Amino acid sequence: MIAKMVETVMSQKLEEESKKFKSNGSLKKIEELTNRLEKNRILFETIFEMLPVAVWVVCPEKESIIIYNKEAYEKLGYTNEEFFRMKISDIDVLEDEKQVKEHIKKVKDEKYDEFETEHRKSDGSAIFAVIKTSFIEFDDKEILCTVVDYGTGE
């Protein structure tokens, strides 16, 4: 999940550094850089999956959660496959699809938002959630980086 983002950044860095090293003919340096980037990818992917909060990367255009950690679906009682097919409006109890679109536009305009809501669990019950979300452009795509803390407000 997060690996896609990290891999993209690492590939770009590798390509930049490779150009420098190729001119010197230093294949060993390229291999060292590749190994270092792979270790960083593993580190960040491990941290991402171990976080005690849900983390989402959202495609604002489709209102879908395209990258997420295990906490994102397990805390709500969904399987990975079920969660993958969901849109934000399927999860958010307090905002319908139109309101989600408006909220995404607000975040895009203001670049950040922090708010409280409720999320729908797989059994139909609701759980309190504190959301922190930032709008960024990454790899020529617009995304929302979102942290969902279910805390103790259940």
XYZ file of C-alpha atoms in Angstrom:
154
model
C 0.000 0.000 0.000
C 2.373 2.678 1.199
C 4.967 0.806 -0.782
C 3.584 2.301 -4.014
C 4.249 5.819 -2.795
C 7.646 5.009 -1.312
C 8.623 3.030 -4.397
C 7.752 5.976 -6.660
C 9.880 8.370 -4.632
C 12.708 5.866 -4.389
C 12.618 5.201 -8.131
C 12.843 8.910 -8.854
C 15.772 9.301 -6.444
C 17.461 6.236 -7.928
C 17.078 7.577 -11.442
C 18.538 10.966 -10.427
C 21.459 9.375 -8.618
C 21.997 6.797 -11.379
C 22.558 9.555 -13.909
C 25.296 11.020 -11.708
C 26.979 7.666 -11.114
C 26.719 6.441 -14.710
C 28.785 9.361 -15.868
C 31.489 8.216 -13.423
C 30.982 4.572 -14.431
C 30.344 3.677 -10.814
C 27.999 0.699 -10.931
C 28.919 -0.206 -7.352
C 27.589 3.150 -6.110
C 24.313 2.534 -7.953
C 23.978 -0.892 -6.339
C 24.678 0.609 -2.894
C 22.033 3.267 -3.461
C 19.526 0.648 -4.627
C 20.129 -1.421 -1.490
C 19.793 1.649 0.737
C 16.515 2.640 -0.934
C 15.128 -0.883 -0.528
C 15.976 -0.839 3.179
C 14.217 2.525 3.535
C 11.137 1.152 1.748
C 10.994 -1.793 4.131
C 11.426 0.520 7.127
C 8.636 2.899 6.090
C 6.294 0.090 5.087
C 6.834 -1.588 8.467
C 6.168 1.650 10.353
C 3.062 2.334 8.242
C 1.580 -1.069 9.024
C 2.414 -0.869 12.748
C 0.805 2.515 13.386
C -1.944 2.342 16.038
C -4.111 4.695 13.951
C -5.748 4.196 10.586
C -3.941 5.830 7.687
C -5.632 6.426 4.340
C -4.440 7.818 1.047
C -7.551 9.071 -0.704
C -8.147 9.749 -4.386
C -10.246 12.951 -4.164
C -11.614 12.529 -7.677
C -13.173 9.122 -6.953
C -13.611 9.643 -3.191
C -12.003 6.266 -2.751
C -9.369 5.068 -0.331
C -6.567 3.813 -2.542
C -3.868 3.032 0.036
C -4.446 2.160 3.682
C -2.931 0.267 6.552
C -4.268 -2.783 8.383
C -5.667 -0.666 11.241
C -7.939 1.093 8.729
C -10.083 -1.948 8.013
C -9.549 -4.058 11.132
C -10.758 -1.385 13.558
C -14.033 -1.183 11.606
C -14.390 -4.950 11.328
C -14.045 -5.179 7.550
C -11.843 -7.510 5.562
C -9.142 -6.042 3.364
C -11.221 -6.950 0.293
C -14.379 -5.303 1.659
C -12.540 -2.123 2.634
C -10.824 -1.904 -0.757
C -14.214 -1.540 -2.482
C -15.494 1.188 -0.158
C -15.800 4.911 -0.703
C -15.622 7.481 2.072
C -19.404 7.949 1.966
C -19.806 4.218 2.659
C -17.862 4.645 5.906
C -18.771 8.128 7.147
C -22.035 8.121 9.098
C -22.459 11.901 9.246
C -21.745 12.850 5.621
C -23.512 11.558 2.524
C -21.852 11.397 -0.895
C -22.630 15.044 -1.729
C -21.305 16.268 1.626
C -18.148 14.169 1.224
C -17.529 15.832 -2.176
C -17.968 19.267 -0.591
C -15.665 18.352 2.290
C -12.978 17.108 -0.089
C -13.217 20.390 -2.021
C -12.786 22.299 1.261
C -9.684 20.283 2.138
C -8.304 20.822 -1.356
C -8.861 24.597 -1.063
C -7.549 24.929 2.495
C -4.874 22.173 2.198
C -5.734 20.759 5.665
C -8.655 19.905 7.907
C -9.153 18.352 11.296
C -12.616 17.254 12.394
C -14.658 14.717 14.320
C -17.117 12.306 12.770
C -18.452 8.777 13.121
C -17.565 5.777 10.988
C -19.745 2.815 10.157
C -18.438 -0.533 11.343
C -19.151 -3.764 9.485
C -21.820 -4.729 12.055
C -23.711 -1.471 11.370
C -22.726 0.267 14.598
C -20.882 3.597 14.613
C -17.523 4.503 16.110
C -16.223 7.989 16.997
C -13.322 9.188 14.810
C -10.960 12.160 14.815
C -9.735 12.918 11.309
C -6.638 14.851 10.258
C -6.253 15.204 6.512
C -3.921 17.090 4.177
C -4.172 17.730 0.469
C -0.961 17.224 -1.497
C 0.206 16.602 -5.024
C 2.276 13.463 -5.315
C 3.733 12.021 -8.494
C 1.542 14.437 -10.531
C -1.600 13.215 -8.756
C -3.806 14.924 -6.212
C -4.265 12.946 -2.993
C -5.474 13.347 0.546
C -3.210 11.950 3.253
C -5.489 11.097 6.141
C -4.986 9.877 9.695
C -8.028 8.461 11.476
C -7.806 8.135 15.240
C -10.571 6.057 16.793
C -9.084 6.723 20.237
C -11.261 6.079 23.269
C -14.387 7.902 22.162
C -16.154 4.643 21.278
